[in-house]
Structure formats: structure tokens, C-alpha cells
Coordinates of N, CA and C in Angstrom, one line a residue:
M117 N -28.0 222.4 33.8 CA -27.7 222.2 32.9 C -27.6 223.9 32.8
I118 N -26.1 224.8 32.3 CA -26.8 226.8 32.1 C -26.3 226.9 30.4
F119 N -27.6 227.0 30.2 CA -26.7 227.8 28.4 C -26.4 229.3 28.5
S120 N -25.6 229.6 27.5 CA -24.5 230.8 27.7 C -25.8 231.9 27.1
D121 N -25.5 231.5 25.7 CA -27.2 232.3 25.4 C -28.6 231.4 24.3
R122 N -29.4 232.1 23.9 CA -30.1 230.7 22.7 C -29.6 231.0 21.5
I123 N -28.9 231.3 21.2 CA -27.5 230.5 19.7 C -27.1 229.4 20.8
T124 N -26.4 229.4 21.9 CA -25.7 228.1 21.7 C -26.8 226.8 21.9
A125 N -28.1 226.9 22.7 CA -29.3 226.4 23.0 C -29.3 225.7 22.2
A126 N -29.8 226.6 21.0 CA -30.7 226.1 19.4 C -29.0 224.9 18.7
G127 N -28.5 225.3 18.8 CA -26.1 225.1 18.1 C -27.2 223.8 18.9
K128 N -26.4 223.3 20.1 CA -27.3 221.7 21.3 C -28.6 221.0 21.0
L129 N -29.7 221.8 20.1 CA -30.9 221.4 20.1 C -30.8 220.6 18.3
A130 N -29.9 221.9 17.9 CA -30.1 220.7 15.8 C -29.3 220.0 16.6
E131 N -28.9 219.7 17.0 CA -28.1 218.2 17.2 C -28.2 216.9 17.9
A132 N -29.4 217.5 18.8 CA -30.2 216.4 19.8 C -31.5 216.4 17.8
L133 N -31.8 217.0 16.7 CA -32.1 216.6 16.4 C -31.7 216.2 15.0
S134 N -30.7 216.0 14.3 CA -29.9 215.6 14.0 C -30.8 214.6 12.5
E135 N -30.8 213.6 13.3 CA -32.0 213.1 12.5 C -32.7 213.4 11.2
Y136 N -32.8 214.9 11.7 CA -33.9 215.6 10.6 C -33.5 216.1 9.8
Q137 N -32.0 216.6 10.1 CA -32.0 216.8 9.2 C -31.1 216.6 7.5
D138 N -31.8 217.5 6.2 CA -31.9 217.4 5.2 C -33.5 216.7 4.3
R139 N -34.1 217.0 4.6 CA -35.9 216.4 5.8 C -36.9 217.1 4.7
N140 N -36.3 218.1 5.1 CA -36.8 219.9 4.9 C -37.6 220.5 5.6
P141 N -37.3 220.2 6.7 CA -39.1 220.1 8.4 C -38.4 221.6 8.6
L142 N -40.0 220.9 9.1 CA -41.0 222.8 9.0 C -40.0 223.8 10.3
I143 N -39.4 224.5 10.8 CA -39.3 225.1 12.0 C -40.2 226.5 12.3
L144 N -41.1 225.8 13.3 CA -41.6 227.5 14.2 C -41.9 227.7 14.8
A145 N -41.5 228.4 15.4 CA -40.7 229.2 16.5 C -41.5 230.1 16.7
I146 N -42.6 230.0 18.5 CA -42.8 231.1 19.6 C -41.7 232.4 19.5
P147 N -43.1 233.2 19.6 CA -42.5 234.7 19.6 C -42.1 235.1 20.5
R148 N -41.6 236.5 21.3 CA -40.1 236.0 20.6 C -39.2 235.6 20.7
G149 N -38.9 235.3 21.4 CA -36.7 234.8 22.2 C -36.9 233.3 21.5
A150 N -37.7 232.8 20.5 CA -37.5 231.4 20.1 C -36.9 231.7 18.5
V151 N -37.2 233.2 18.0 CA -37.5 233.0 16.5 C -35.6 233.6 16.4
P152 N -34.9 233.5 17.3 CA -33.3 233.8 16.7 C -33.4 231.4 17.1
M153 N -34.1 231.4 17.3 CA -33.3 229.9 17.9 C -33.9 229.3 16.4
A154 N -34.8 229.5 16.4 CA -35.8 228.5 15.0 C -34.5 228.5 13.6
K155 N -33.8 230.2 13.5 CA -33.0 230.8 12.6 C -32.2 229.5 12.4
V156 N -30.7 229.7 13.6 CA -29.9 228.5 13.8 C -30.3 227.6 13.5
I157 N -31.3 226.4 13.9 CA -31.7 225.1 13.9 C -32.6 225.3 11.8
A158 N -33.0 226.1 11.4 CA -33.7 226.0 10.2 C -32.7 226.0 8.8
E159 N -31.1 226.5 9.7 CA -29.8 226.4 8.8 C -29.3 225.1 9.0
E160 N -28.8 225.1 10.0 CA -28.3 223.2 10.2 C -29.4 222.3 10.1
L161 N -30.1 222.2 10.0 CA -30.9 221.2 9.3 C -31.5 220.7 7.8
N162 N -30.8 222.4 7.0 CA -30.9 222.8 5.6 C -33.0 222.6 5.5
G163 N -33.4 222.9 6.7 CA -35.2 223.6 6.8 C -35.5 224.7 6.5
E164 N -37.1 225.1 6.8 CA -37.3 226.3 5.8 C -38.0 226.4 8.4
M165 N -38.6 228.0 8.4 CA -38.8 228.1 9.2 C -40.1 229.7 8.8
D166 N -40.6 229.5 10.4 CA -41.6 230.9 10.1 C -42.5 231.0 11.6
V167 N -43.5 231.0 11.8 CA -43.6 231.8 13.4 C -45.4 230.8 13.9
V168 N -45.5 230.2 14.6 CA -46.9 229.8 15.4 C -46.5 231.1 15.9
L169 N -48.2 231.9 16.3 CA -48.4 233.0 16.9 C -49.3 231.8 17.7
V170 N -49.0 232.1 19.2 CA -49.6 231.9 19.9 C -49.2 232.8 21.2
R171 N -50.6 233.1 22.2 CA -50.1 234.0 23.3 C -50.5 233.8 24.3
K172 N -50.1 233.9 25.6 CA -50.3 233.4 26.9 C -51.3 233.8 27.5
L173 N -52.3 233.7 28.3 CA -53.7 234.7 29.2 C -52.9 234.1 30.3
R174 N -52.8 235.9 31.0 CA -52.0 236.5 31.9 C -53.2 236.1 33.2
A175 N -52.7 235.8 33.9 CA -53.4 236.5 35.3 C -54.5 237.5 35.8
P176 N -54.8 237.4 36.8 CA -55.3 239.0 37.1 C -54.5 239.4 38.3
G177 N -53.2 240.3 38.0 CA -53.0 241.4 38.8 C -51.0 241.0 38.7
N178 N -50.8 239.6 38.1 CA -50.1 238.6 37.6 C -49.6 239.0 36.6
P179 N -48.8 239.5 35.3 CA -49.2 239.7 34.2 C -47.8 238.3 33.4
E180 N -47.0 238.1 34.1 CA -45.9 237.2 34.2 C -46.2 235.5 34.6
F181 N -47.8 235.6 34.9 CA -48.1 233.8 35.3 C -49.1 233.5 34.5
A182 N -48.5 232.7 34.0 CA -49.5 232.1 32.1 C -51.5 231.8 33.5
I183 N -52.2 231.3 33.1 CA -53.3 231.0 33.2 C -54.0 230.2 32.0
G184 N -53.6 229.7 31.0 CA -53.5 229.1 29.7 C -53.2 230.8 28.8
S185 N -53.6 230.3 26.9 CA -53.1 231.1 26.0 C -54.5 230.0 25.1
V186 N -54.1 231.0 24.1 CA -55.1 231.4 22.6 C -54.0 231.5 22.1
D187 N -54.8 230.9 20.6 CA -53.6 230.3 19.1 C -54.6 231.6 18.6
E188 N -54.0 231.4 17.4 CA -54.4 232.3 16.4 C -55.9 231.9 15.9
S189 N -56.3 231.2 15.6 CA -57.4 230.5 15.0 C -58.5 231.2 16.9
G190 N -58.0 231.4 17.7 CA -58.9 231.9 19.0 C -59.6 230.2 19.3
W191 N -58.5 229.5 19.3 CA -58.9 228.5 20.7 C -58.2 228.7 22.0
V192 N -58.7 228.2 23.4 CA -57.8 228.0 24.6 C -58.0 227.0 25.3
Y193 N -56.9 227.1 25.8 CA -56.8 226.4 26.4 C -56.7 226.9 27.8
L194 N -57.3 226.7 29.2 CA -57.3 227.2 30.7 C -56.3 226.0 31.4
T195 N -55.5 226.5 31.9 CA -55.1 225.8 33.5 C -56.0 225.5 34.0
E196 N -55.7 223.7 35.3 CA -57.2 224.1 35.7 C -56.8 225.0 37.1
Y197 N -55.5 225.3 37.5 CA -56.1 227.0 38.2 C -55.9 228.3 38.2
A198 N -56.7 228.2 36.9 CA -57.5 229.4 36.1 C -58.5 230.0 37.4
E199 N -59.7 229.8 37.5 CA -60.0 229.9 38.3 C -59.6 230.4 40.0
Q200 N -59.4 229.6 40.3 CA -58.0 229.9 41.7 C -57.2 231.5 42.0
A201 N -57.2 232.1 40.4 CA -55.9 232.8 39.8 C -56.3 234.2 40.4
G202 N -58.0 233.3 40.2 CA -58.9 235.2 39.9 C -59.7 235.1 38.8
A203 N -59.0 234.5 38.0 CA -59.7 234.2 36.2 C -61.3 233.5 36.2
D204 N -62.3 234.9 35.9 CA -63.8 234.3 36.1 C -64.3 234.6 34.7
Q205 N -65.5 234.4 34.3 CA -65.7 234.4 32.6 C -65.0 235.1 32.0
D206 N -65.9 236.3 32.8 CA -65.3 238.0 32.2 C -64.3 238.1 32.2
Y207 N -63.3 238.2 33.5 CA -62.2 237.6 33.3 C -61.2 237.1 31.8
I208 N -62.0 236.3 31.4 CA -61.1 235.2 30.7 C -61.2 235.3 29.0
N209 N -62.7 236.1 28.6 CA -63.0 236.8 27.8 C -62.4 238.2 27.4
R210 N -62.5 238.8 28.0 CA -61.5 239.4 28.0 C -60.0 239.8 27.9
E211 N -59.6 239.6 28.3 CA -58.3 238.7 28.0 C -57.4 237.6 27.4
V212 N -58.8 237.0 26.6 CA -58.7 236.0 25.1 C -58.7 237.1 24.0
S213 N -59.5 239.5 24.3 CA -59.5 239.5 23.6 C -58.2 239.9 23.0
V214 N -57.7 240.3 24.4 CA -56.3 241.4 24.6 C -55.6 240.5 23.2
Q215 N -55.4 239.2 23.4 CA -54.0 238.2 23.1 C -54.2 238.7 21.3
L216 N -55.4 237.8 21.7 CA -55.8 238.1 20.0 C -55.7 238.8 19.1
E217 N -56.5 240.1 19.1 CA -55.5 241.8 18.9 C -54.0 241.7 18.4
T218 N -53.1 241.6 19.5 CA -51.6 241.3 20.1 C -51.3 240.4 18.2
I219 N -52.0 238.4 18.3 CA -51.5 238.0 17.8 C -52.1 238.3 15.8
R220 N -53.3 239.3 16.0 CA -53.0 239.8 14.8 C -52.4 240.7 14.2
Q221 N -52.0 241.5 15.4 CA -51.3 242.3 15.6 C -50.0 241.6 14.6
R222 N -48.6 240.8 16.0 CA -48.3 240.6 15.2 C -48.1 240.3 13.5
R223 N -49.0 239.7 13.3 CA -49.2 238.8 11.8 C -48.6 239.9 10.8
A224 N -49.4 240.7 10.8 CA -49.4 241.7 9.7 C -47.9 241.8 10.3
Q225 N -47.5 242.1 11.4 CA -46.5 243.1 11.4 C -45.3 241.9 11.0
Y226 N -44.7 240.6 11.4 CA -43.9 239.8 10.8 C -43.7 238.8 9.4
T227 N -44.9 238.4 9.1 CA -45.4 238.3 8.1 C -45.6 238.8 6.7
P228 N -46.0 240.1 6.5 CA -46.8 241.1 6.4 C -46.3 240.4 4.4
M229 N -45.5 239.8 4.5 CA -45.0 239.9 2.7 C -45.6 238.3 2.1
H230 N -46.5 237.4 2.7 CA -47.0 236.2 3.0 C -48.0 235.6 4.0
P231 N -48.7 234.3 3.6 CA -48.4 233.6 4.3 C -48.5 233.3 5.7
P232 N -48.9 232.2 6.3 CA -48.5 231.0 7.4 C -47.5 229.9 6.6
V233 N -46.2 229.6 6.8 CA -46.7 228.5 5.7 C -47.3 227.6 5.8
D234 N -47.5 226.5 5.2 CA -48.5 225.8 5.6 C -47.7 224.1 5.5
P235 N -48.6 223.6 7.2 CA -47.7 222.9 7.8 C -47.5 220.9 6.9
A236 N -48.6 221.6 5.9 CA -50.0 220.0 6.3 C -48.6 219.0 5.0
G237 N -48.6 217.7 6.4 CA -47.8 216.7 5.5 C -46.2 217.3 6.1
R238 N -45.6 217.9 6.7 CA -44.4 218.2 7.1 C -44.1 217.6 7.8
I239 N -42.4 217.7 8.5 CA -42.2 217.5 9.4 C -41.8 219.0 10.3
V240 N -42.4 219.2 11.3 CA -43.2 219.9 12.2 C -41.8 220.3 13.2
I241 N -41.6 220.8 13.2 CA -40.5 221.5 14.9 C -40.9 222.9 15.3
V242 N -42.0 221.9 16.9 CA -41.6 223.4 16.9 C -41.1 223.8 18.2
I243 N -40.4 224.0 17.8 CA -39.3 226.2 18.8 C -39.3 227.0 20.0
D244 N -39.4 226.9 21.2 CA -38.9 227.7 22.5 C -37.8 227.9 23.2
D245 N -37.9 228.8 24.3 CA -36.5 229.0 24.8 C -36.9 228.3 25.5
G246 N -37.6 227.8 25.7 CA -37.9 227.3 27.1 C -39.2 227.1 27.1
L247 N -39.4 226.3 28.6 CA -40.5 226.1 29.0 C -40.9 226.2 30.7
A248 N -42.1 227.0 31.3 CA -41.9 227.3 32.0 C -44.4 226.7 32.9
T249 N -44.7 227.3 31.9 CA -46.2 226.0 32.6 C -46.2 225.5 31.4
G250 N -45.9 226.3 29.3 CA -46.2 225.2 29.0 C -47.7 225.4 28.2
S251 N -48.5 226.5 28.9 CA -49.4 226.6 28.2 C -48.7 227.2 26.7
T252 N -48.2 228.5 26.7 CA -47.8 228.8 24.9 C -47.8 227.1 23.7
M253 N -47.0 226.3 24.5 CA -46.0 224.8 23.7 C -47.5 224.1 23.6
I254 N -49.0 224.2 24.3 CA -49.5 223.1 24.0 C -50.8 223.5 22.9
A255 N -51.7 225.5 23.0 CA -51.9 225.6 22.2 C -50.9 226.0 20.9
A256 N -49.9 226.1 21.3 CA -48.9 225.2 19.7 C -49.4 224.9 19.3
L257 N -49.4 223.7 19.3 CA -48.9 221.8 19.2 C -50.6 221.8 18.4
H258 N -51.5 222.6 19.2 CA -53.5 222.0 18.8 C -54.0 222.8 17.7
A259 N -53.2 224.1 18.2 CA -52.6 224.4 16.3 C -52.7 223.3 15.5
L260 N -51.2 223.3 15.4 CA -51.0 222.7 14.0 C -51.2 220.9 13.7
R261 N -51.9 220.9 15.1 CA -51.9 218.9 15.6 C -52.9 219.3 14.4
N262 N -54.3 220.1 13.9 CA -55.5 220.4 13.5 C -54.4 220.4 11.8
K263 N -53.4 221.3 11.4 CA -53.1 221.4 9.7 C -53.1 220.2 9.2
K264 N -52.3 219.1 10.0 CA -52.4 217.0 9.6 C -50.4 217.8 8.9
P265 N -49.6 218.1 10.0 CA -48.0 217.6 9.5 C -48.0 216.4 9.5
A266 N -47.3 216.0 8.6 CA -46.6 214.5 9.6 C -46.1 213.3 10.4
E267 N -45.4 214.5 10.9 CA -44.8 214.4 12.0 C -45.1 215.8 12.9
L268 N -45.2 216.0 14.3 CA -45.3 216.9 14.7 C -44.5 216.8 15.8
I269 N -43.0 217.3 16.3 CA -42.1 217.0 17.2 C -42.6 218.8 18.6
C270 N -42.3 218.3 19.5 CA -41.5 220.1 20.2 C -40.4 220.0 20.8
A271 N -39.7 220.7 20.9 CA -38.5 221.2 20.3 C -37.4 222.5 21.2
V272 N -37.1 221.7 23.2 CA -36.7 223.2 23.8 C -36.0 223.3 24.6
P273 N -35.1 224.2 25.1 CA -33.6 223.4 26.4 C -34.1 222.8 27.0
V274 N -35.3 223.8 27.9 CA -35.1 223.5 29.1 C -36.9 223.9 29.9
A275 N -37.2 223.0 30.8 CA -39.0 222.6 31.6 C -38.7 221.7 32.5
P276 N -39.3 221.4 33.3 CA -39.8 221.1 34.0 C -39.8 220.0 34.2
P277 N -40.3 219.0 34.8 CA -40.6 217.6 34.7 C -42.0 217.6 34.4
E278 N -43.1 218.5 35.5 CA -44.2 218.8 35.3 C -44.9 219.1 34.3
T279 N -43.9 219.8 33.8 CA -44.1 220.5 32.6 C -44.4 219.8 30.9
L280 N -43.2 218.7 30.5 CA -43.0 217.6 30.1 C -44.9 217.3 30.3
R281 N -45.0 216.0 31.3 CA -46.3 215.3 31.8 C -47.0 215.5 30.6
K282 N -47.5 217.1 30.4 CA -48.4 218.0 30.6 C -48.7 218.1 28.8
L283 N -47.8 217.6 28.4 CA -47.4 218.2 27.4 C -47.3 216.0 26.5
E284 N -47.7 215.4 27.2 CA -47.4 214.2 27.0 C -48.6 213.4 26.0
G285 N -48.7 213.1 24.7 CA -49.6 212.6 23.6 C -49.8 214.4 23.1
K286 N -49.1 215.1 22.8 CA -49.1 216.4 22.8 C -48.4 216.5 20.8
A287 N -48.2 216.2 21.0 CA -47.0 215.9 19.7 C -46.0 214.6 19.8
D288 N -45.7 214.0 18.7 CA -45.8 212.9 17.5 C -44.1 212.5 19.3
R289 N -43.4 213.7 19.4 CA -41.8 213.2 20.2 C -41.4 214.9 20.9
T290 N -40.9 214.5 21.7 CA -40.8 216.2 22.5 C -39.2 215.8 23.0
V291 N -38.4 217.0 22.7 CA -37.1 216.5 22.8 C -36.8 218.0 23.8
C292 N -36.4 217.8 24.3 CA -35.9 218.7 26.1 C -34.4 218.4 26.5
L293 N -33.4 218.7 26.5 CA -31.7 218.8 26.8 C -31.4 219.1 27.5
S294 N -32.4 219.5 29.2 CA -32.5 219.8 30.4 C -34.0 219.4 31.1
S295 N -33.8 219.0 32.3 CA -35.6 219.5 32.4 C -35.2 219.3 34.5
P296 N -34.8 220.0 35.0 CA -34.4 220.2 36.1 C -35.7 220.4 37.4
L297 N -35.4 220.3 39.0 CA -36.4 220.2 39.7 C -36.3 221.2 40.3
N298 N -35.0 221.6 40.6 CA -35.8 223.5 41.0 C -35.8 223.9 39.7
F299 N -37.1 224.4 39.4 CA -37.4 224.8 38.4 C -37.9 226.7 38.7
Y300 N -37.8 227.8 38.3 CA -38.2 229.1 38.5 C -38.7 229.6 37.5
A301 N -37.9 229.7 37.2 CA -38.1 230.3 35.4 C -37.6 229.6 34.8
V302 N -38.0 230.5 32.8 CA -36.6 230.1 31.9 C -35.3 230.3 31.9
G303 N -35.4 231.7 32.3 CA -34.5 232.4 32.3 C -33.2 233.0 33.6
Q304 N -33.1 232.4 34.8 CA -31.8 231.2 35.4 C -31.7 229.7 34.7
F305 N -31.8 229.9 33.5 CA -31.2 228.7 32.8 C -30.0 229.3 31.2
Y306 N -29.8 230.5 31.7 CA -29.7 231.4 31.1 C -27.9 232.4 31.0
A307 N -26.9 232.3 31.1 CA -26.1 233.5 31.6 C -26.0 235.0 31.1
D308 N -26.9 234.9 29.2 CA -27.1 236.4 28.7 C -28.3 235.3 28.5
F309 N -29.8 236.6 29.1 CA -31.4 235.7 28.6 C -32.4 236.8 27.7
P310 N -31.8 238.2 27.0 CA -32.1 239.4 26.7 C -33.5 239.3 26.2
Q311 N -34.2 241.0 26.0 CA -35.4 240.3 26.1 C -35.2 240.7 24.0
V312 N -36.4 239.4 23.3 CA -35.5 239.2 21.6 C -36.4 240.6 21.4
T313 N -36.4 241.7 20.2 CA -37.3 242.1 19.4 C -38.3 242.9 18.7
D314 N -38.9 243.3 17.8 CA -39.6 243.3 17.4 C -39.3 243.0 16.6
E315 N -38.0 243.9 15.9 CA -37.2 244.9 15.4 C -36.3 243.2 14.8
E316 N -35.5 242.2 15.5 CA -34.9 240.9 15.9 C -35.8 239.9 15.1
V317 N -37.2 239.8 15.4 CA -37.3 239.0 14.9 C -38.4 239.0 13.5
I318 N -38.4 239.6 12.9 CA -38.7 240.2 11.4 C -37.2 239.6 10.7
A319 N -36.2 240.6 11.5 CA -35.2 240.3 10.2 C -34.9 239.2 11.0
C320 N -34.6 238.1 11.5 CA -34.7 236.7 11.3 C -35.9 236.5 10.0
L321 N -36.8 236.2 10.3 CA -37.8 236.2 9.3 C -37.2 235.9 7.4
A322 N -37.0 237.0 7.2 CA -36.7 238.4 6.3 C -35.2 237.1 5.6
G323 N -34.9 237.4 6.8 CA -33.7 236.3 5.6 C -33.9 235.1 6.3
S324 N -34.7 234.3 6.3 CA -34.7 232.9 6.6 C -34.9 232.1 5.3
N325 N -34.7 231.1 5.3 CA -34.6 230.2 4.0 C -35.7 230.1 3.8
R326 N -36.9 230.3 2.5 CA -38.1 230.5 1.8 C -37.6 230.1 0.8
R327 N -36.7 228.6 0.6 CA -36.4 228.8 -1.0 C -38.3 228.2 -1.3
E328 N -38.9 227.1 -0.5 CA -40.4 227.4 -1.9 C -40.7 227.5 -2.2
K329 N -40.5 229.3 -1.8 CA -41.2 230.2 -2.4 C -40.8 231.1 -2.7
E330 N -39.5 231.0 -4.0 CA -38.8 231.7 -3.9 C -38.6 231.3 -5.9

């Protein structure tokens, strides 16, 4: 399945999640690519949106390759191949520090006027534009599980089968529209896949539905 763009994929995800419409779901995007998608889904489901801040840990010499991830609390997930990729403990400690600083900067930039929306007791749907290794989604689900949502859902347009297997048990439900065997990168499943800028993220969050705080 090829999606024309993120907004089209978001519309299809909203259809797949229609049972949560008008149940005030909290739609949490993993920045940056998923933020415009979460806005669409929140509007379609009549819910609320925010971001969940996690960062991948980059492999030495290969910043596009994830060897793990870190959440906003500092909890670290490492893949089984992190050491094989050349990441010793000193490297991991430095990379975690770098990514935590990025998380702090993004929190200050994205949500300067309000704290993160509390997921406790809520239907929480975590959105990304696709999963490759699944590292950041695993960190996001771990962080949110600790905050006691009523139901925790992972929802993505596309992910390889082996990544979906890694997610088993980490969410109450996983919704994935396409799970191709020949998977190289998320972008190969979009006709139009531009980078989402910080300015776009801020605009989406500023214009999002925050009835509970008004």
C-alpha cells in the first residue's frame, strides 16, 4: 500500500479507529512527522491531541540507524544489536545525554504554555507516520503505560512484520494499515514524504482542540 501523503494516511487511520469517536481519546504524536497526522485524527475522532517526546539513539557513524531510544523520563530501550553496531556504554551514555537535551528543548519549544496532557484514565492513541525498527514507539508506549491510561493503542500506517512482533504486549491494541515484507524505509510507502518542520509542529499544536483547558 502506497499513501499519497501523511494526511491521506491519517484519514485512513481515523477510519480504522472510528470506534473511539466521541469518546474523548487523547491522540499523542511522535514528533515530528506524526504531528500533522495526529491533528487530523483528533479532529475526526473529536478527541484531543498532544505530543509524546521520545528520541531514537543513533548508531555510531550511522545517524539514520536506531540502536534504541530514550523517553522524556530518561528510560532507555536498547536493541539486541546495539553492541554489534559499535555502541559501547560510554557511547550510549553520551548519546542518551544528547537526545535528552533535544527532548528538553522540544518540550520548551512545542508546549511552552501548558504541561503535557495527563493520559491517566484516558483512551490514549499513539501515532507515528510509520515504524522501521520500532524503537521510538517502544519508548513512547513504555512512558505512557506508566501513566495509567484506560486503554493504550499504537496506530501507524505502515510497519514491517518483525517490528509489529516487537510491539506485542506493549500496547493494548496495535492498528497497522499495511505490513509489507519488503521494507527498507518508511518513506518508500509515501508518494509525498517531506520533512515536517518545528514550525509546522508548533502551528498544529497551537491550533489543536484543547477544550479541557479552555
